[in-house]
mmCIF file of C-alpha atoms and ligand atoms in Angstrom:
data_model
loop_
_atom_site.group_PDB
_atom_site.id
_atom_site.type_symbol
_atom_site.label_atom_id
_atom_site.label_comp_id
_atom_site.label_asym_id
_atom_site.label_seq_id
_atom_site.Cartn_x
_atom_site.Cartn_y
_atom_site.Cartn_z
ATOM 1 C CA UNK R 46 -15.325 -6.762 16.300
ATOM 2 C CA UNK R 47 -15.065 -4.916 13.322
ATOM 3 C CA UNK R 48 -12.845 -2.176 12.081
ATOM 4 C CA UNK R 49 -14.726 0.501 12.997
ATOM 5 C CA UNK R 50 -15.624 -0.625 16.363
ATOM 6 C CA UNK R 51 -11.913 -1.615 17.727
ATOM 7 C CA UNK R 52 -11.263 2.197 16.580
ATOM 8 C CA UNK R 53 -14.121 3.437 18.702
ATOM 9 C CA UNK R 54 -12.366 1.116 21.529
ATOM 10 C CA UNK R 55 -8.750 2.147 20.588
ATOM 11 C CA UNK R 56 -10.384 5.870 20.889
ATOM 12 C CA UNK R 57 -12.679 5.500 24.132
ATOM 13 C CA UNK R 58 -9.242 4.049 25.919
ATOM 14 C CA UNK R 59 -6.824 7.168 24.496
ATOM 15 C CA UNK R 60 -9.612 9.342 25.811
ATOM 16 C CA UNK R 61 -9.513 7.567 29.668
ATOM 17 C CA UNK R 62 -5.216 7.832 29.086
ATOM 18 C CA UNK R 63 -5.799 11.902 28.363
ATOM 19 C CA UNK R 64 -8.171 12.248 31.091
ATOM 20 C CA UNK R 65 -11.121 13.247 28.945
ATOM 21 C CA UNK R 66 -14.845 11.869 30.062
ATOM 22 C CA UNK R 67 -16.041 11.596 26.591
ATOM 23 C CA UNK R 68 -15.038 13.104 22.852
ATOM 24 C CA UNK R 69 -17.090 15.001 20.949
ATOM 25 C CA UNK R 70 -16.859 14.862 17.334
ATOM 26 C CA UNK R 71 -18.266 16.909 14.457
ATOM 27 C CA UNK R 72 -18.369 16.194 10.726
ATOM 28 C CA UNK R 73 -14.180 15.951 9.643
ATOM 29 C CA UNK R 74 -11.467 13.138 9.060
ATOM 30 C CA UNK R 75 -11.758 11.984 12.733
ATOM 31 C CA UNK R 76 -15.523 11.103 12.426
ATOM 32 C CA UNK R 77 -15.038 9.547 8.899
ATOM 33 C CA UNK R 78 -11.915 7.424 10.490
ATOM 34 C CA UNK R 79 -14.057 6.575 13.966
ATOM 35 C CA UNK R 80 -17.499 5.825 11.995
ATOM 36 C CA UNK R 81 -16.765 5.616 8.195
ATOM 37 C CA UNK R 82 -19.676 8.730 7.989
ATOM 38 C CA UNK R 83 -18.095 11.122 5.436
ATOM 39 C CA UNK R 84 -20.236 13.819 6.926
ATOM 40 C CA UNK R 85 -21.210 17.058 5.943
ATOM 41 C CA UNK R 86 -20.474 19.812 8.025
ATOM 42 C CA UNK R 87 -23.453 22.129 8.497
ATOM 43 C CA UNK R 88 -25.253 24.791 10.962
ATOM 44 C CA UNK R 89 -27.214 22.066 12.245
ATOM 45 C CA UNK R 90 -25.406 19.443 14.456
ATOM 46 C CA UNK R 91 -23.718 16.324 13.534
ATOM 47 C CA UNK R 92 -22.153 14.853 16.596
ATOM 48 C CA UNK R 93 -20.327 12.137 17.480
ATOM 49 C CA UNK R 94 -21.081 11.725 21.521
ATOM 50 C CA UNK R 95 -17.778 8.881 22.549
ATOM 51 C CA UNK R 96 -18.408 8.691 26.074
ATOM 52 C CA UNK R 97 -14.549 7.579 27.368
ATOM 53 C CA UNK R 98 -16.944 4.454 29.142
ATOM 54 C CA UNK R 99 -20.541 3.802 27.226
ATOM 55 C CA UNK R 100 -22.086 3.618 23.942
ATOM 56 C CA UNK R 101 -21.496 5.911 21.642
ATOM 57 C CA UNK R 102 -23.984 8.214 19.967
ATOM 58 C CA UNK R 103 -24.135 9.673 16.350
ATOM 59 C CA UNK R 104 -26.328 13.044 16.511
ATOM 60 C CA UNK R 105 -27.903 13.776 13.612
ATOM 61 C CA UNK R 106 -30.586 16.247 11.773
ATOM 62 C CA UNK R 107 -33.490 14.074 10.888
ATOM 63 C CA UNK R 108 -32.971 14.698 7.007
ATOM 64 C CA UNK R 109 -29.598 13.362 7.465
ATOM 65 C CA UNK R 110 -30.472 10.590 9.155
ATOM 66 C CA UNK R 111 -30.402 8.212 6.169
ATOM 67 C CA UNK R 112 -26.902 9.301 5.195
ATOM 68 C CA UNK R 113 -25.888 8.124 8.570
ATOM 69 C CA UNK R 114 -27.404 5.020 8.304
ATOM 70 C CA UNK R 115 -26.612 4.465 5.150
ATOM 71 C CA UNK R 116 -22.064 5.213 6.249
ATOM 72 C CA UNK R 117 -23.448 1.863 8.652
ATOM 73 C CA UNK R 118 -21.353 3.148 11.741
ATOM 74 C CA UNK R 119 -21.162 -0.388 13.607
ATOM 75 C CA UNK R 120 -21.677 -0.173 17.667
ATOM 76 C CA UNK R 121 -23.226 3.491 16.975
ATOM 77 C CA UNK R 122 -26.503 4.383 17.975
ATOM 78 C CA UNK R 123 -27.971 7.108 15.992
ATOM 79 C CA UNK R 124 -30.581 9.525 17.206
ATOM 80 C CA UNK R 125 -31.569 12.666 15.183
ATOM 81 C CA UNK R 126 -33.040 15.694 15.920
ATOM 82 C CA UNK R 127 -35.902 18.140 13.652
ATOM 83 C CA UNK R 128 -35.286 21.497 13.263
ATOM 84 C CA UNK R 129 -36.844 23.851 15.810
ATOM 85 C CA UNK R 130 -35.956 21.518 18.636
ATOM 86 C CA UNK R 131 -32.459 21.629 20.904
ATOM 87 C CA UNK R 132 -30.106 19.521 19.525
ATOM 88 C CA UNK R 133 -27.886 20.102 22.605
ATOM 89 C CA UNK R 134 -30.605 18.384 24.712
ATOM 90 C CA UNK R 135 -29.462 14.989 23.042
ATOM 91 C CA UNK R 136 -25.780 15.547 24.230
ATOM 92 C CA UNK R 137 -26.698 15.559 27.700
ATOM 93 C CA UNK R 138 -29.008 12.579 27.314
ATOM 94 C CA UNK R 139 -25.707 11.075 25.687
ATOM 95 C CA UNK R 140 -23.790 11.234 28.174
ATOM 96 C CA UNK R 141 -26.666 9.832 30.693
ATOM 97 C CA UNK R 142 -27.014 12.927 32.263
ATOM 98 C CA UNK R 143 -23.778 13.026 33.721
ATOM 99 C CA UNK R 144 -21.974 16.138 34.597
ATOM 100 C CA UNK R 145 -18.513 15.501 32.836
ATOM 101 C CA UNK R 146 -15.183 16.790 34.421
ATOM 102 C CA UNK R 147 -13.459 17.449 30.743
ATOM 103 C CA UNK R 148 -14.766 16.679 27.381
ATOM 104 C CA UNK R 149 -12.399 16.676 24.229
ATOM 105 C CA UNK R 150 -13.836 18.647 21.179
ATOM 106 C CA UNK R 151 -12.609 17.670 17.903
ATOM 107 C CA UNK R 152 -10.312 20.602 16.552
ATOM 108 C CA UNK R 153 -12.213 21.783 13.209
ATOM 109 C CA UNK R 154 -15.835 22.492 15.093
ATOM 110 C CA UNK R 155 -17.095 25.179 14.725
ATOM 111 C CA UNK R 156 -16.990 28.217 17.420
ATOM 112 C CA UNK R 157 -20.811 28.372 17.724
ATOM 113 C CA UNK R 158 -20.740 24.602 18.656
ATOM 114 C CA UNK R 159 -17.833 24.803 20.929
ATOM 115 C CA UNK R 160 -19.769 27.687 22.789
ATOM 116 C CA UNK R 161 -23.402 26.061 22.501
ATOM 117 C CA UNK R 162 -21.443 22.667 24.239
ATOM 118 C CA UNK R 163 -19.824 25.022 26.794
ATOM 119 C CA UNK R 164 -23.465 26.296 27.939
ATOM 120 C CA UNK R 165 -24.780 22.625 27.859
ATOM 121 C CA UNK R 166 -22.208 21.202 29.637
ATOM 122 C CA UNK R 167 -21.029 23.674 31.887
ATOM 123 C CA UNK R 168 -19.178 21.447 34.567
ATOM 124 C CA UNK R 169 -17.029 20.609 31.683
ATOM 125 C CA UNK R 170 -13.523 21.716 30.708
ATOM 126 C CA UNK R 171 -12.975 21.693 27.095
ATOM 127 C CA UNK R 172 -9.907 20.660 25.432
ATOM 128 C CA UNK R 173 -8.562 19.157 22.116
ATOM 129 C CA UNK R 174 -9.657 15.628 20.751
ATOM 130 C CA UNK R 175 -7.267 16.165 18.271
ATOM 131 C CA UNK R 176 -4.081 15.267 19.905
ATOM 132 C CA UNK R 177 -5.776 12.151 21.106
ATOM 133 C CA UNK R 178 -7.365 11.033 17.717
ATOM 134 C CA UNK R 179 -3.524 11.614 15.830
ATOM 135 C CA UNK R 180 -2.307 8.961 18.383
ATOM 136 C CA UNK R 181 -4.682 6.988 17.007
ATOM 137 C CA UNK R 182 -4.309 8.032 12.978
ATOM 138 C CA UNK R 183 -0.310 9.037 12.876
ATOM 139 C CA UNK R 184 0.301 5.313 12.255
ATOM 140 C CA UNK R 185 -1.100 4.145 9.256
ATOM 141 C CA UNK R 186 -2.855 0.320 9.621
ATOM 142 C CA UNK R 187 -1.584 -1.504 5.989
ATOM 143 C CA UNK R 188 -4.864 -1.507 4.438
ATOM 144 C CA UNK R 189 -4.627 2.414 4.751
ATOM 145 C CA UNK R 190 -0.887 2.800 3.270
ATOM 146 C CA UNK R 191 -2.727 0.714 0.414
ATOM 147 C CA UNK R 192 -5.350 3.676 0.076
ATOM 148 C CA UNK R 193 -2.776 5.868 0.135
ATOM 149 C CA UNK R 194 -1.316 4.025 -2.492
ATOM 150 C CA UNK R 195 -4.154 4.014 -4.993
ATOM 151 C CA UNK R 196 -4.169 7.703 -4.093
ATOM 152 C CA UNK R 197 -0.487 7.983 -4.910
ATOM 153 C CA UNK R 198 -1.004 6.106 -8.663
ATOM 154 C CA UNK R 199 -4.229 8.151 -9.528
ATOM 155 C CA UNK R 200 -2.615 11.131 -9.001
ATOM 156 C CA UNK R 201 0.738 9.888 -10.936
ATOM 157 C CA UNK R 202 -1.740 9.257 -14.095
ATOM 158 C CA UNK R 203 -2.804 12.786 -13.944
ATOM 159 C CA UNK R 204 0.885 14.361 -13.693
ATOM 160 C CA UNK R 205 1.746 11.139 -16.683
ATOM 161 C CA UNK R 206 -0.777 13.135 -19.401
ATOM 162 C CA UNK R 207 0.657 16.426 -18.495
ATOM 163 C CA UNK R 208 1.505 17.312 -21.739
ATOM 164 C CA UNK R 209 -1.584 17.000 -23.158
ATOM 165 C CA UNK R 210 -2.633 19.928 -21.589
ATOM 166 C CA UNK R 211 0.034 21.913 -20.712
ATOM 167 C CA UNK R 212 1.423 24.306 -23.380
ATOM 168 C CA UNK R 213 2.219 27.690 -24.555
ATOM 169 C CA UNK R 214 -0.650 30.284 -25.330
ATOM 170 C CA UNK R 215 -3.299 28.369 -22.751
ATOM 171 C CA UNK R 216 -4.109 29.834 -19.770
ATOM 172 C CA UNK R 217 -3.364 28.293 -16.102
ATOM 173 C CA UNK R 218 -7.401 27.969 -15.847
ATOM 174 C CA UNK R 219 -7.595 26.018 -18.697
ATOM 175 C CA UNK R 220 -5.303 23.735 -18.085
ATOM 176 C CA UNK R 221 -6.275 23.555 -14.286
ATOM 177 C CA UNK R 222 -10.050 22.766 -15.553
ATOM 178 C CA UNK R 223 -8.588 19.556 -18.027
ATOM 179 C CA UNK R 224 -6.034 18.601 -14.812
ATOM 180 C CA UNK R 225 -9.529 18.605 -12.398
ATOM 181 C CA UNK R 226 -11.749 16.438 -15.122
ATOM 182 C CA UNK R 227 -8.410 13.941 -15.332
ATOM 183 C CA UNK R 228 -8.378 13.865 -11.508
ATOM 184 C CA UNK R 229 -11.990 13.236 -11.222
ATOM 185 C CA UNK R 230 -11.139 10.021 -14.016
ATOM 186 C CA UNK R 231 -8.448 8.831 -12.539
ATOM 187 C CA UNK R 232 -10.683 7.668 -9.611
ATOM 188 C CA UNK R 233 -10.884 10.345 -6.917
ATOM 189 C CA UNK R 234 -14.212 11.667 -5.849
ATOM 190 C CA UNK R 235 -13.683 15.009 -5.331
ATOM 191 C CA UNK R 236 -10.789 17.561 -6.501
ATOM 192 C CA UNK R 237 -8.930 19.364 -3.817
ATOM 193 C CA UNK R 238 -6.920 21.831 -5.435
ATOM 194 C CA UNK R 239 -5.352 22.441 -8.627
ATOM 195 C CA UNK R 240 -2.345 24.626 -8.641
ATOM 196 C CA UNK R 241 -1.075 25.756 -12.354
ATOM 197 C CA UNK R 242 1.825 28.336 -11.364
ATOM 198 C CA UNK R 243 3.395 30.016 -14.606
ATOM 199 C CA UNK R 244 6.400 31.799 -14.386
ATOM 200 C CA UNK R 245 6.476 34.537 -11.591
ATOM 201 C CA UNK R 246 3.322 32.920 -10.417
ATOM 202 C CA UNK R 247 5.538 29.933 -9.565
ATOM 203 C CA UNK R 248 7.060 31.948 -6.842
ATOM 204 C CA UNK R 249 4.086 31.758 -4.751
ATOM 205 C CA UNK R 250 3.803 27.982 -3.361
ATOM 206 C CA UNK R 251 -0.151 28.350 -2.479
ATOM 207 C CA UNK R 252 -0.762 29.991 -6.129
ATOM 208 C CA UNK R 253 -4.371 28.670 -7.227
ATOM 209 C CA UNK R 254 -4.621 29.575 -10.947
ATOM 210 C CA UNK R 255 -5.493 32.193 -13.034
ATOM 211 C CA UNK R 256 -5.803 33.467 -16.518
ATOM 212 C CA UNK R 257 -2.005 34.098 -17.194
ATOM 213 C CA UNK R 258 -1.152 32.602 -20.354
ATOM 214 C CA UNK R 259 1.258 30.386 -20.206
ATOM 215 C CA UNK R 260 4.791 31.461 -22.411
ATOM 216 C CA UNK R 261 7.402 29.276 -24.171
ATOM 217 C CA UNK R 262 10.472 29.306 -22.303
ATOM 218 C CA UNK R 263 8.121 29.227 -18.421
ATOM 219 C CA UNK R 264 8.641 27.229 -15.602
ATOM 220 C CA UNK R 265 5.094 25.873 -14.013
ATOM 221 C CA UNK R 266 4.912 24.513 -10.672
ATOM 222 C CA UNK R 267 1.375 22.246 -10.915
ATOM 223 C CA UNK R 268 0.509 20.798 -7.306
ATOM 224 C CA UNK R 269 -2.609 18.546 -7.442
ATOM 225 C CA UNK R 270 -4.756 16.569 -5.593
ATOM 226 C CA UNK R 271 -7.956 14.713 -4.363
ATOM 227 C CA UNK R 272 -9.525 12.597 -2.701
ATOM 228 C CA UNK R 273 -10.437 9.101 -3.298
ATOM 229 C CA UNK R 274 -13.920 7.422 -2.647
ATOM 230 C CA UNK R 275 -12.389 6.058 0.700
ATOM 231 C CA UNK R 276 -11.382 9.290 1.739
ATOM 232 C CA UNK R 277 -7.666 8.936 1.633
ATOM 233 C CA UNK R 278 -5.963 12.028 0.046
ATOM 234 C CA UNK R 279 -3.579 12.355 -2.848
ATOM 235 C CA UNK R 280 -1.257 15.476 -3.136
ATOM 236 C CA UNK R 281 1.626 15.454 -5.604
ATOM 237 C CA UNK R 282 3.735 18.460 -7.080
ATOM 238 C CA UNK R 283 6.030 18.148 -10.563
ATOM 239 C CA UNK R 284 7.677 21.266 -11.943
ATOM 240 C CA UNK R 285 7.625 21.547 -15.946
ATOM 241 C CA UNK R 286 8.702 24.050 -18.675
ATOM 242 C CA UNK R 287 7.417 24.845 -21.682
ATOM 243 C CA UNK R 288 10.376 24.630 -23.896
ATOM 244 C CA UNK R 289 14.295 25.289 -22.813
ATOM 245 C CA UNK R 290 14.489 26.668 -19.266
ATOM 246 C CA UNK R 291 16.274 29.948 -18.048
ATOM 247 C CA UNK R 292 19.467 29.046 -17.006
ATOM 248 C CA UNK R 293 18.868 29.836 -13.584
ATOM 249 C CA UNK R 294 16.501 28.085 -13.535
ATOM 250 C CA UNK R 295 18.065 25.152 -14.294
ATOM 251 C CA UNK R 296 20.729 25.195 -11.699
ATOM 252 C CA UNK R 297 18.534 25.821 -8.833
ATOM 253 C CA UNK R 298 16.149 22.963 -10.146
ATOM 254 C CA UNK R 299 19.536 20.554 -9.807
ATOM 255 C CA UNK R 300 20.058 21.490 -6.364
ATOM 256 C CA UNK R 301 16.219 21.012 -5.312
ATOM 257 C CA UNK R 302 16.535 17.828 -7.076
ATOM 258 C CA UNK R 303 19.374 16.626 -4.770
ATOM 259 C CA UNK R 304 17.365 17.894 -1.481
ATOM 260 C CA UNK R 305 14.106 16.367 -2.394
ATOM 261 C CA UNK R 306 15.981 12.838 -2.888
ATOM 262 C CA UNK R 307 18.255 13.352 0.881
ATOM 263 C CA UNK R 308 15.289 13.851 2.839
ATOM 264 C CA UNK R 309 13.345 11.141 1.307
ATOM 265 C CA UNK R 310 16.197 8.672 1.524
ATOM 266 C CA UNK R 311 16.540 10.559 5.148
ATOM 267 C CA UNK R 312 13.418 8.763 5.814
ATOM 268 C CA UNK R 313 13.583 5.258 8.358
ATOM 269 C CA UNK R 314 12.022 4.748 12.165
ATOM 270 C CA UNK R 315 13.790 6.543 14.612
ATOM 271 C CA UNK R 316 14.822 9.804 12.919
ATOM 272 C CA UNK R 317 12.891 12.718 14.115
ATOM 273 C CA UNK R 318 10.800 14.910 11.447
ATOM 274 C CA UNK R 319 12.889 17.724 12.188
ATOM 275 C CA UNK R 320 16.095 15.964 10.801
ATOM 276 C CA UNK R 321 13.762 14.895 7.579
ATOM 277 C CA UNK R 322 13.639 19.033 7.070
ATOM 278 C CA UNK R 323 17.265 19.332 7.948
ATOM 279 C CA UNK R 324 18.325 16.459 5.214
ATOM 280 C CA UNK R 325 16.639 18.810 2.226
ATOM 281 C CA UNK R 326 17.110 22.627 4.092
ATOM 282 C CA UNK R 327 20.576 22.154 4.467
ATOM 283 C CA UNK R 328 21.508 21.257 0.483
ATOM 284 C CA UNK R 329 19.520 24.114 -0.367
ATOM 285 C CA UNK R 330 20.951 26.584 2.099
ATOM 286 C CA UNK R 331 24.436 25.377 1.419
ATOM 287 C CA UNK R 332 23.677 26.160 -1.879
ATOM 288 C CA UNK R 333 22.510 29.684 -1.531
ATOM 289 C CA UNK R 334 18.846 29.362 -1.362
ATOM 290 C CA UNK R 335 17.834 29.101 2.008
ATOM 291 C CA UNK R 336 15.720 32.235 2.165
ATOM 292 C CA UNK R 337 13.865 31.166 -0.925
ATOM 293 C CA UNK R 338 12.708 28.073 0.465
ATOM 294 C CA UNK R 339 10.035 29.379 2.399
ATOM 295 C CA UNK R 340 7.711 26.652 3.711
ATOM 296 C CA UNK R 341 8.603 22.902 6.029
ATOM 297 C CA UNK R 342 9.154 20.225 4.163
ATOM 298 C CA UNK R 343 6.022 18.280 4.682
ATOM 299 C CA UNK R 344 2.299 17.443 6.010
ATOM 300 C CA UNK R 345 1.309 14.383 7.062
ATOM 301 C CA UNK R 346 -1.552 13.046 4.927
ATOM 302 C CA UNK R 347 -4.582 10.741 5.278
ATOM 303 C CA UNK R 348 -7.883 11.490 5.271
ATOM 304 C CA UNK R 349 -7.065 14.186 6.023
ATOM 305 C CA UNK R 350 -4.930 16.468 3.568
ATOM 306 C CA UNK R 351 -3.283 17.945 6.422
ATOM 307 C CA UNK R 352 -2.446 16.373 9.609
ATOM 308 C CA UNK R 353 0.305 14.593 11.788
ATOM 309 C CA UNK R 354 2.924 14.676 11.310
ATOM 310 C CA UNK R 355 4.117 18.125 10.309
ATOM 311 C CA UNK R 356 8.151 17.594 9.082
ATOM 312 C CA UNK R 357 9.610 20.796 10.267
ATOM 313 C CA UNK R 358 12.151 21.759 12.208
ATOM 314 C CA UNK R 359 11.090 21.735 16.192
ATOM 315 C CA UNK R 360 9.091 18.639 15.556
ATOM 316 C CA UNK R 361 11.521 15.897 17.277
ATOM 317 C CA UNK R 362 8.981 13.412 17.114
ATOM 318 C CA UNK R 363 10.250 10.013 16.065
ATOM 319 C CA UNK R 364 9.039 8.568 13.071
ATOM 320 C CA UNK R 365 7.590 4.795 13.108
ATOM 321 C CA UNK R 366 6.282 2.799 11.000
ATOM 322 C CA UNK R 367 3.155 3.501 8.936
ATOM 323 C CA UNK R 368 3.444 7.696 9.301
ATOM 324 C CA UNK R 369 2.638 8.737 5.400
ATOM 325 C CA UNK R 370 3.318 12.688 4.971
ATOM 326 C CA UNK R 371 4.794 14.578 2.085
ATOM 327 C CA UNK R 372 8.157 15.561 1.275
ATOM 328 C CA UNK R 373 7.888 18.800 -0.500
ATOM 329 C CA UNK R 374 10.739 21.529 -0.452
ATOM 330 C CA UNK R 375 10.909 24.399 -2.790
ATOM 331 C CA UNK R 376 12.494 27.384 -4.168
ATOM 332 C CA UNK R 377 11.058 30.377 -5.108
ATOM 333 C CA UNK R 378 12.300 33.561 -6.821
ATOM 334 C CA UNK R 379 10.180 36.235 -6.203
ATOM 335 C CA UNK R 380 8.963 38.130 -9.582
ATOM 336 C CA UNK R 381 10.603 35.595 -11.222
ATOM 337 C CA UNK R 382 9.842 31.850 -11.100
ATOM 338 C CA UNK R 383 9.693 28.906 -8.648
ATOM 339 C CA UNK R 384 10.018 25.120 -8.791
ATOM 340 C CA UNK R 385 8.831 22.563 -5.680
ATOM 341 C CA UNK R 386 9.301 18.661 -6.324
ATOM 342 C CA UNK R 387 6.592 16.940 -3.697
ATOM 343 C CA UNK R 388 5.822 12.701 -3.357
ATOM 344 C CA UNK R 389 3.909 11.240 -0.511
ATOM 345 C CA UNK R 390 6.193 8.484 1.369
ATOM 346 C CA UNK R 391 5.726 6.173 4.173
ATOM 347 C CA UNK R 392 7.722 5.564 6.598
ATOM 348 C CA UNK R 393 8.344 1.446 6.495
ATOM 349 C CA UNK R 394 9.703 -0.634 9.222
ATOM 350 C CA UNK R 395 13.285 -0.037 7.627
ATOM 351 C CA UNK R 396 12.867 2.829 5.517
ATOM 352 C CA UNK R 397 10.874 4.516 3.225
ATOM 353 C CA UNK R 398 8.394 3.427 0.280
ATOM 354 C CA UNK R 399 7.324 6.427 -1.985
ATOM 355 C CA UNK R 400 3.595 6.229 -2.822
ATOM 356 C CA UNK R 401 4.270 8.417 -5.877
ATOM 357 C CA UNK R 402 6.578 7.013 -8.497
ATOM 358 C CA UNK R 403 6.921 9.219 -11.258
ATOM 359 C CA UNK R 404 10.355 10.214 -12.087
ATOM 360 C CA UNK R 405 11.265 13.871 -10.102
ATOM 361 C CA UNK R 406 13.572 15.351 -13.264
ATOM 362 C CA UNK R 407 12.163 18.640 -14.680
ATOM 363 C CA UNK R 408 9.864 17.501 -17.486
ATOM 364 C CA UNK R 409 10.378 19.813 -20.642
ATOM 365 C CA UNK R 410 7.459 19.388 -22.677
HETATM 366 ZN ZN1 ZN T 126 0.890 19.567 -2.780
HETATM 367 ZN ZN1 ZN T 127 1.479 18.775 0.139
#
């Protein structure tokens, strides 16, 4: 049985364990990780029909059907559909006509399919897939820490030639558009993001970019990150200056430092995500900064650049072997500057192995 087909299995048997009579699956990380179809997701349906007992279905427009084939989803039968006609029609004929108790959707459909599959299936209750399908992708399998890996070491090239690009008088959009080319050469197929956060911009963790030129003397947050031609994400976060930092600076970049390195050494089976936060909240609350650090302390990370699990407080799941998320905290100074220090890790079955590698000092260049 191949890959793909013992995670259909693994999936059809967590949907009988949740009580769900088949999943339904639209174009996103879970049909990529069930099928290996990197779909796109569009007004016309893609579906994934997983009855909980039967052969699954790929729904497809007819001028998607080669991309389909092409992804080779093994044990899935693919029928497509032209436009004009009822897509939903095929669901039903899916499921053999059955009149399903609960279905699970898969969380990022869209509201017009959820309410087309409500009308089409109306004997059905419909609940999350999603909680169901992170059972099945929490733990990564080794070859996947490996993508992760060759994420993690693409994305470390890009932060390596920072210099290069990043220096007084340019603006964050031109250096964001050099950072996006290197990410595209270091391997990934597709740039996610590109966050170039001068000075007071560095106060605001989601900053994109924008044409603030950068000054000697600034603090720039750059978070980056893609994703590879496997569909594993990268997602890394240094914090430079342009010259001698403000004092202030400085010190609060020491204690962030110290908080980043806790709660990644914090990091081994058994200890919940919630004490992973705790390990870097508490250094930087104890040192005065607790208000300023304004976000968790991690996202999980796969295909996904988001997902399971989330290391906040509240989240007393334990961690096992093979969860991969970021450890990210920050500070931020409003109208001033910021700073944020983030590596992907994985949890190991002893401890921790950081996917990222590059040194976490502040990097004057
Ligand atoms: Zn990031
Ligand atoms: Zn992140």
């Amino acid at each position: 049985m191949s890959q793909k087909e013992q995670r259909l299995r693994a999936a059809q048997l967590a949907a009988t364990t949740a009580g769900l009579d088949a999943l339904l699956i639209p174009p996103s990380a879970d049909l990529l990780y069930l099928t290996g179809y990197d779909a796109h997701a569009l007004e016309r349906l893609t579906l994934l029909v997983l009855p909980a007992d039967g052969e699954p279905t790929l729904i497809v427009p007819r001028l998607e059907r080669p991309a389909a084939e092409a992804a080779d989803p093994h044990g899935v039968r693919i029928v497509d559909h032209v436009d004009g006609a009822d897509p939903y029609d095929l669901v039903t004929a899916a499921l053999g006509g059955a009149k399903p108790d609960a279905v699970g959707l898969g969380n990022r459909m869209w509201a017009e399919q959820v309410l087309a599959l409500r009308a089409a299936l109306p004997s059905a209750e419909q609940r999350l897939a999603g909680a169901v399908l992170a059972g099945l992708r929490l733990r990564k399998a080794p070859d996947e820490v490996e993508a992760l890996r060759r994420a993690g070491q693409a994305i470390d090239a890009v932060h390596a030639r920072m210099g290069q690009w990043l220096r007084a008088g340019r603006t964050e959009s031109e250096v964001a558009a050099d950072i996006a080319a290197a990410i595209r050469a270091a391997g990934h197929a597709t740039v996610e993001f590109t966050i170039v956060a001068s000075g007071p911009n560095g106060a605001s963790p989601h900053h994109g970019t924008s044409d603030r030129v950068i000054a000697v003397g600034e603090p720039v947050v750059v978070d980056i990150g893609g994703r590879m031609p496997d569909g594993y994400c990268s997602d890394s976060t240094r914090t430079y200056c342009v010259g001698e930092p403000p004092a202030e600076f400085a010190a609060y970049y020491r204690v962030l430092l110290e908080a980043q390195r806790a709660a990644v050494a914090a990091v081994r089976p058994g200890v919940t995500a919630a004490s992973v936060d705790a390990a870097a909240r508490d250094l930087i609350a104890a040192a005065g900064f607790g208000d300023a650090f304004l976000h968790r302390t991690g996202h999980g990370i796969g295909l996904d650049g988001h997902e399971d699990p989330y290391i906040v407080a509240g989240n007393d799941t334990p961690l096992e072997e093979g969860m991969a998320f970021s450890i990210e905290p920050g500070i931020y100074l409003a109208g001033k500057h910021g700073a944020r220090i983030e590596d992907i890790v994985v949890c190991t079955g002893t401890g921790v192995d950081r996917l990222n590698t590059l040194p976490t000092d502040l990097v004057i260049l």
